[in-house]
PDB file of C-alpha atoms in Angstrom:
ATOM      1  CA  UNK A 178      73.842  93.462 111.255  1.00 48.00           C
ATOM      2  CA  UNK A 179      75.441  96.689 110.064  1.00 61.00           C
ATOM      3  CA  UNK A 180      78.896  97.924 110.888  1.00 75.00           C
ATOM      4  CA  UNK A 181      79.177 100.968 113.132  1.00 79.00           C
ATOM      5  CA  UNK A 182      80.660 104.148 111.639  1.00 79.00           C
ATOM      6  CA  UNK A 183      83.744 103.647 113.834  1.00 87.00           C
ATOM      7  CA  UNK A 184      84.183 100.056 112.599  1.00 89.00           C
ATOM      8  CA  UNK A 185      83.817 101.204 108.991  1.00 93.00           C
ATOM      9  CA  UNK A 186      86.394 103.934 109.549  1.00 94.00           C
ATOM     10  CA  UNK A 187      88.817 101.869 111.676  1.00 95.00           C
ATOM     11  CA  UNK A 188      88.250  98.254 110.634  1.00 95.00           C
ATOM     12  CA  UNK A 189      91.459  97.025 112.307  1.00 96.00           C
ATOM     13  CA  UNK A 190      91.078  99.359 115.301  1.00 95.00           C
ATOM     14  CA  UNK A 191      92.773 102.649 115.976  1.00 95.00           C
ATOM     15  CA  UNK A 192      96.552 102.873 115.966  1.00 96.00           C
ATOM     16  CA  UNK A 193      98.298 102.402 119.310  1.00 94.00           C
ATOM     17  CA  UNK A 194     102.092 102.331 119.561  1.00 93.00           C
ATOM     18  CA  UNK A 195     103.667  99.730 121.829  1.00 92.00           C
ATOM     19  CA  UNK A 196     107.112  98.738 123.020  1.00 92.00           C
ATOM     20  CA  UNK A 197     108.829  96.427 120.577  1.00 88.00           C
ATOM     21  CA  UNK A 198     111.668  93.984 120.754  1.00 89.00           C
ATOM     22  CA  UNK A 199     113.802  93.213 117.667  1.00 88.00           C
ATOM     23  CA  UNK A 200     111.650  90.176 116.770  1.00 91.00           C
ATOM     24  CA  UNK A 201     108.523  92.363 116.833  1.00 94.00           C
ATOM     25  CA  UNK A 202     110.211  94.853 114.508  1.00 95.00           C
ATOM     26  CA  UNK A 203     111.232  92.097 112.096  1.00 96.00           C
ATOM     27  CA  UNK A 204     107.643  90.818 112.035  1.00 97.00           C
ATOM     28  CA  UNK A 205     106.401  94.338 111.247  1.00 97.00           C
ATOM     29  CA  UNK A 206     108.943  94.643 108.421  1.00 98.00           C
ATOM     30  CA  UNK A 207     107.784  91.278 107.061  1.00 98.00           C
ATOM     31  CA  UNK A 208     104.185  92.522 107.194  1.00 98.00           C
ATOM     32  CA  UNK A 209     105.169  95.751 105.436  1.00 98.00           C
ATOM     33  CA  UNK A 210     106.903  93.690 102.734  1.00 98.00           C
ATOM     34  CA  UNK A 211     103.682  91.729 102.154  1.00 98.00           C
ATOM     35  CA  UNK A 212     101.393  94.745 101.831  1.00 98.00           C
ATOM     36  CA  UNK A 213     101.801  95.435  98.088  1.00 98.00           C
ATOM     37  CA  UNK A 214     100.696  91.885  97.250  1.00 98.00           C
ATOM     38  CA  UNK A 215      97.844  92.120  99.755  1.00 98.00           C
ATOM     39  CA  UNK A 216      96.644  95.370  98.189  1.00 98.00           C
ATOM     40  CA  UNK A 217      96.862  93.894  94.688  1.00 98.00           C
ATOM     41  CA  UNK A 218      94.811  90.903  95.840  1.00 98.00           C
ATOM     42  CA  UNK A 219      92.268  93.212  97.509  1.00 98.00           C
ATOM     43  CA  UNK A 220      91.550  95.045  94.239  1.00 98.00           C
ATOM     44  CA  UNK A 221      91.995  92.111  91.844  1.00 98.00           C
ATOM     45  CA  UNK A 222      89.162  91.908  89.348  1.00 98.00           C
ATOM     46  CA  UNK A 223      87.491  95.177  90.325  1.00 98.00           C
ATOM     47  CA  UNK A 224      86.146  97.168  87.391  1.00 97.00           C
ATOM     48  CA  UNK A 225      86.119 100.974  87.231  1.00 97.00           C
ATOM     49  CA  UNK A 226      82.657 101.240  88.802  1.00 97.00           C
ATOM     50  CA  UNK A 227      83.781  99.244  91.829  1.00 98.00           C
ATOM     51  CA  UNK A 228      87.115 101.078  92.046  1.00 98.00           C
ATOM     52  CA  UNK A 229      85.117 104.309  92.151  1.00 97.00           C
ATOM     53  CA  UNK A 230      82.933 103.110  95.039  1.00 98.00           C
ATOM     54  CA  UNK A 231      83.562 104.709  98.448  1.00 97.00           C
ATOM     55  CA  UNK A 232      84.661 102.168 101.040  1.00 97.00           C
ATOM     56  CA  UNK A 233      82.243 103.798 103.518  1.00 95.00           C
ATOM     57  CA  UNK A 234      79.716 106.638 103.398  1.00 94.00           C
ATOM     58  CA  UNK A 235      81.696 109.859 103.167  1.00 93.00           C
ATOM     59  CA  UNK A 236      84.944 107.957 102.633  1.00 94.00           C
ATOM     60  CA  UNK A 237      87.373 107.795  99.774  1.00 96.00           C
ATOM     61  CA  UNK A 238      86.805 105.549  96.812  1.00 97.00           C
ATOM     62  CA  UNK A 239      88.731 102.311  96.496  1.00 98.00           C
ATOM     63  CA  UNK A 240      90.765 103.954  93.714  1.00 98.00           C
ATOM     64  CA  UNK A 241      91.664 106.881  95.965  1.00 97.00           C
ATOM     65  CA  UNK A 242      92.738 104.481  98.718  1.00 98.00           C
ATOM     66  CA  UNK A 243      94.934 102.572  96.249  1.00 98.00           C
ATOM     67  CA  UNK A 244      96.643 105.823  95.209  1.00 98.00           C
ATOM     68  CA  UNK A 245      96.810 107.104  98.795  1.00 98.00           C
ATOM     69  CA  UNK A 246      98.902 104.197 100.044  1.00 98.00           C
ATOM     70  CA  UNK A 247     102.002 104.930  97.946  1.00 98.00           C
ATOM     71  CA  UNK A 248     101.530 108.688  98.552  1.00 98.00           C
ATOM     72  CA  UNK A 249     101.561 108.129 102.291  1.00 98.00           C
ATOM     73  CA  UNK A 250     104.215 105.444 102.312  1.00 98.00           C
ATOM     74  CA  UNK A 251     106.554 107.519 100.105  1.00 98.00           C
ATOM     75  CA  UNK A 252     106.292 110.292 102.667  1.00 97.00           C
ATOM     76  CA  UNK A 253     106.979 107.817 105.487  1.00 98.00           C
ATOM     77  CA  UNK A 254     109.979 106.338 103.674  1.00 98.00           C
ATOM     78  CA  UNK A 255     111.512 109.779 103.144  1.00 98.00           C
ATOM     79  CA  UNK A 256     110.797 110.765 106.753  1.00 98.00           C
ATOM     80  CA  UNK A 257     112.554 107.640 108.025  1.00 98.00           C
ATOM     81  CA  UNK A 258     115.528 108.155 105.722  1.00 98.00           C
ATOM     82  CA  UNK A 259     115.840 111.722 106.960  1.00 98.00           C
ATOM     83  CA  UNK A 260     115.739 110.490 110.570  1.00 98.00           C
ATOM     84  CA  UNK A 261     118.490 107.981 109.769  1.00 98.00           C
ATOM     85  CA  UNK A 262     120.752 110.645 108.261  1.00 98.00           C
ATOM     86  CA  UNK A 263     119.904 113.869 110.111  1.00 98.00           C
ATOM     87  CA  UNK A 264     119.605 114.803 113.763  1.00 97.00           C
ATOM     88  CA  UNK A 265     115.869 114.719 114.602  1.00 98.00           C
ATOM     89  CA  UNK A 266     114.710 116.514 111.452  1.00 98.00           C
ATOM     90  CA  UNK A 267     111.392 118.320 111.429  1.00 97.00           C
ATOM     91  CA  UNK A 268     109.372 116.699 108.683  1.00 96.00           C
ATOM     92  CA  UNK A 269     106.617 118.238 106.621  1.00 94.00           C
ATOM     93  CA  UNK A 270     103.046 117.077 106.467  1.00 95.00           C
ATOM     94  CA  UNK A 271     100.900 116.957 103.345  1.00 95.00           C
ATOM     95  CA  UNK A 272      97.230 117.481 102.639  1.00 96.00           C
ATOM     96  CA  UNK A 273      96.056 113.901 102.080  1.00 95.00           C
ATOM     97  CA  UNK A 274      92.537 114.870 101.003  1.00 94.00           C
ATOM     98  CA  UNK A 275      93.899 117.391  98.504  1.00 96.00           C
ATOM     99  CA  UNK A 276      96.311 114.805  97.092  1.00 96.00           C
ATOM    100  CA  UNK A 277      93.409 112.344  96.730  1.00 95.00           C
ATOM    101  CA  UNK A 278      91.657 114.878  94.500  1.00 93.00           C
ATOM    102  CA  UNK A 279      94.541 115.446  92.072  1.00 95.00           C
ATOM    103  CA  UNK A 280      94.445 114.132  88.503  1.00 95.00           C
ATOM    104  CA  UNK A 281      96.946 111.322  89.107  1.00 95.00           C
ATOM    105  CA  UNK A 282      94.589 109.882  91.750  1.00 94.00           C
ATOM    106  CA  UNK A 283      92.199 109.046  88.908  1.00 93.00           C
ATOM    107  CA  UNK A 284      94.669 106.861  87.012  1.00 95.00           C
ATOM    108  CA  UNK A 285      94.260 103.112  86.823  1.00 95.00           C
ATOM    109  CA  UNK A 286      95.099 101.332  90.045  1.00 96.00           C
ATOM    110  CA  UNK A 287      97.885  99.355  88.343  1.00 97.00           C
ATOM    111  CA  UNK A 288     100.117 102.455  88.348  1.00 97.00           C
ATOM    112  CA  UNK A 289     100.016 102.784  92.126  1.00 98.00           C
ATOM    113  CA  UNK A 290     100.202  99.028  92.680  1.00 98.00           C
ATOM    114  CA  UNK A 291     103.514  98.970  90.793  1.00 98.00           C
ATOM    115  CA  UNK A 292     104.731 102.080  92.613  1.00 98.00           C
ATOM    116  CA  UNK A 293     103.850 100.622  96.014  1.00 98.00           C
ATOM    117  CA  UNK A 294     105.583  97.360  95.168  1.00 98.00           C
ATOM    118  CA  UNK A 295     108.832  99.070  94.148  1.00 98.00           C
ATOM    119  CA  UNK A 296     108.665 101.465  97.093  1.00 98.00           C
ATOM    120  CA  UNK A 297     108.222  98.656  99.601  1.00 98.00           C
ATOM    121  CA  UNK A 298     111.198  96.757  98.163  1.00 98.00           C
ATOM    122  CA  UNK A 299     113.384  99.798  98.842  1.00 98.00           C
ATOM    123  CA  UNK A 300     111.737 100.583 102.190  1.00 98.00           C
ATOM    124  CA  UNK A 301     112.110  97.044 103.518  1.00 98.00           C
ATOM    125  CA  UNK A 302     115.791  96.926 102.457  1.00 98.00           C
ATOM    126  CA  UNK A 303     116.350 100.253 104.226  1.00 98.00           C
ATOM    127  CA  UNK A 304     114.624  99.076 107.422  1.00 98.00           C
ATOM    128  CA  UNK A 305     116.446  95.732 107.472  1.00 97.00           C
ATOM    129  CA  UNK A 306     119.725  97.637 107.160  1.00 97.00           C
ATOM    130  CA  UNK A 307     119.131  99.517 110.409  1.00 96.00           C
ATOM    131  CA  UNK A 308     120.253  98.186 113.758  1.00 94.00           C
ATOM    132  CA  UNK A 309     118.460  98.932 117.042  1.00 92.00           C
ATOM    133  CA  UNK A 310     120.162 102.309 117.403  1.00 94.00           C
ATOM    134  CA  UNK A 311     119.200 103.184 113.824  1.00 96.00           C
ATOM    135  CA  UNK A 312     115.544 102.308 114.471  1.00 95.00           C
ATOM    136  CA  UNK A 313     115.652 104.444 117.624  1.00 95.00           C
ATOM    137  CA  UNK A 314     116.557 107.560 115.609  1.00 97.00           C
ATOM    138  CA  UNK A 315     113.663 109.977 115.292  1.00 98.00           C
ATOM    139  CA  UNK A 316     112.077 112.751 113.318  1.00 98.00           C
ATOM    140  CA  UNK A 317     109.838 115.471 114.675  1.00 98.00           C
ATOM    141  CA  UNK A 318     106.308 115.550 113.293  1.00 96.00           C
ATOM    142  CA  UNK A 319     104.816 119.070 113.510  1.00 94.00           C
ATOM    143  CA  UNK A 320     101.546 117.728 114.960  1.00 92.00           C
ATOM    144  CA  UNK A 321     102.577 114.486 116.687  1.00 91.00           C
ATOM    145  CA  UNK A 322     105.981 115.464 118.077  1.00 95.00           C
ATOM    146  CA  UNK A 323     109.054 113.216 118.087  1.00 97.00           C
ATOM    147  CA  UNK A 324     108.608 109.782 116.493  1.00 97.00           C
ATOM    148  CA  UNK A 325     111.257 107.095 116.285  1.00 97.00           C
ATOM    149  CA  UNK A 326     111.723 105.049 113.143  1.00 97.00           C
ATOM    150  CA  UNK A 327     110.520 102.040 115.163  1.00 96.00           C
ATOM    151  CA  UNK A 328     107.293 103.801 116.122  1.00 96.00           C
ATOM    152  CA  UNK A 329     106.804 105.033 112.552  1.00 97.00           C
ATOM    153  CA  UNK A 330     107.282 101.439 111.379  1.00 97.00           C
ATOM    154  CA  UNK A 331     104.402 100.407 113.630  1.00 97.00           C
ATOM    155  CA  UNK A 332     102.266 103.289 112.383  1.00 97.00           C
ATOM    156  CA  UNK A 333     102.768 102.580 108.688  1.00 98.00           C
ATOM    157  CA  UNK A 334     102.388  98.815 109.023  1.00 98.00           C
ATOM    158  CA  UNK A 335      99.050  99.579 110.720  1.00 98.00           C
ATOM    159  CA  UNK A 336      98.258 102.185 108.057  1.00 98.00           C
ATOM    160  CA  UNK A 337      98.640  99.756 105.168  1.00 98.00           C
ATOM    161  CA  UNK A 338      96.697  97.017 106.967  1.00 98.00           C
ATOM    162  CA  UNK A 339      93.985  99.549 107.872  1.00 98.00           C
ATOM    163  CA  UNK A 340      93.430 100.671 104.274  1.00 98.00           C
ATOM    164  CA  UNK A 341      93.672  97.199 102.770  1.00 98.00           C
ATOM    165  CA  UNK A 342      90.978  96.135 105.237  1.00 98.00           C
ATOM    166  CA  UNK A 343      88.806  99.056 104.088  1.00 98.00           C
ATOM    167  CA  UNK A 344      88.796  97.483 100.642  1.00 98.00           C
ATOM    168  CA  UNK A 345      88.376  93.857 101.698  1.00 98.00           C
ATOM    169  CA  UNK A 346      85.588  94.758 104.120  1.00 97.00           C
ATOM    170  CA  UNK A 347      83.769  96.655 101.351  1.00 98.00           C
ATOM    171  CA  UNK A 348      84.118  93.626  99.071  1.00 98.00           C
ATOM    172  CA  UNK A 349      82.707  91.365 101.791  1.00 97.00           C
ATOM    173  CA  UNK A 350      79.768  93.694 102.531  1.00 96.00           C
ATOM    174  CA  UNK A 351      79.047  94.111  98.828  1.00 97.00           C
ATOM    175  CA  UNK A 352      79.465  90.457  97.878  1.00 97.00           C
ATOM    176  CA  UNK A 353      82.206  91.230  95.345  1.00 97.00           C
TER     177      UNK A 353
END
């Protein structure tokens, strides 16, 4: 049996925001805290040839995904910090595909694994320091509109899980 293109692209399903209570938010923060170790485990033992394998036809390579996660999560962290300290700031987007083609996206995966680990330590401390009113603060995304810190938390927990699953699913399909 082969995976459908949609399953290969969205192996944990598409993102859907939901209403959260404080316990749900704490569970999401716990999951976010665990993502750097999960990513490191997902790429453990992969040589350069496997790191340079696309996770799906037409998709990024495993290496690009590893570098993309801290790129994306750094942007999310800054967006959330701006929302916590400014009144509904308009955030900027970035060209993910262009970033994935830059020279630093060809470095060894260890660089971005360390960066993601340090980033998530800071990010989790920041999120745990917010109360319910802090997590309700929002930024304005130019394409998606207003987004609360709580909704962005859901999005980026999903985002990390989504990309880690790209790698683990490729390993399973490939017998690595």
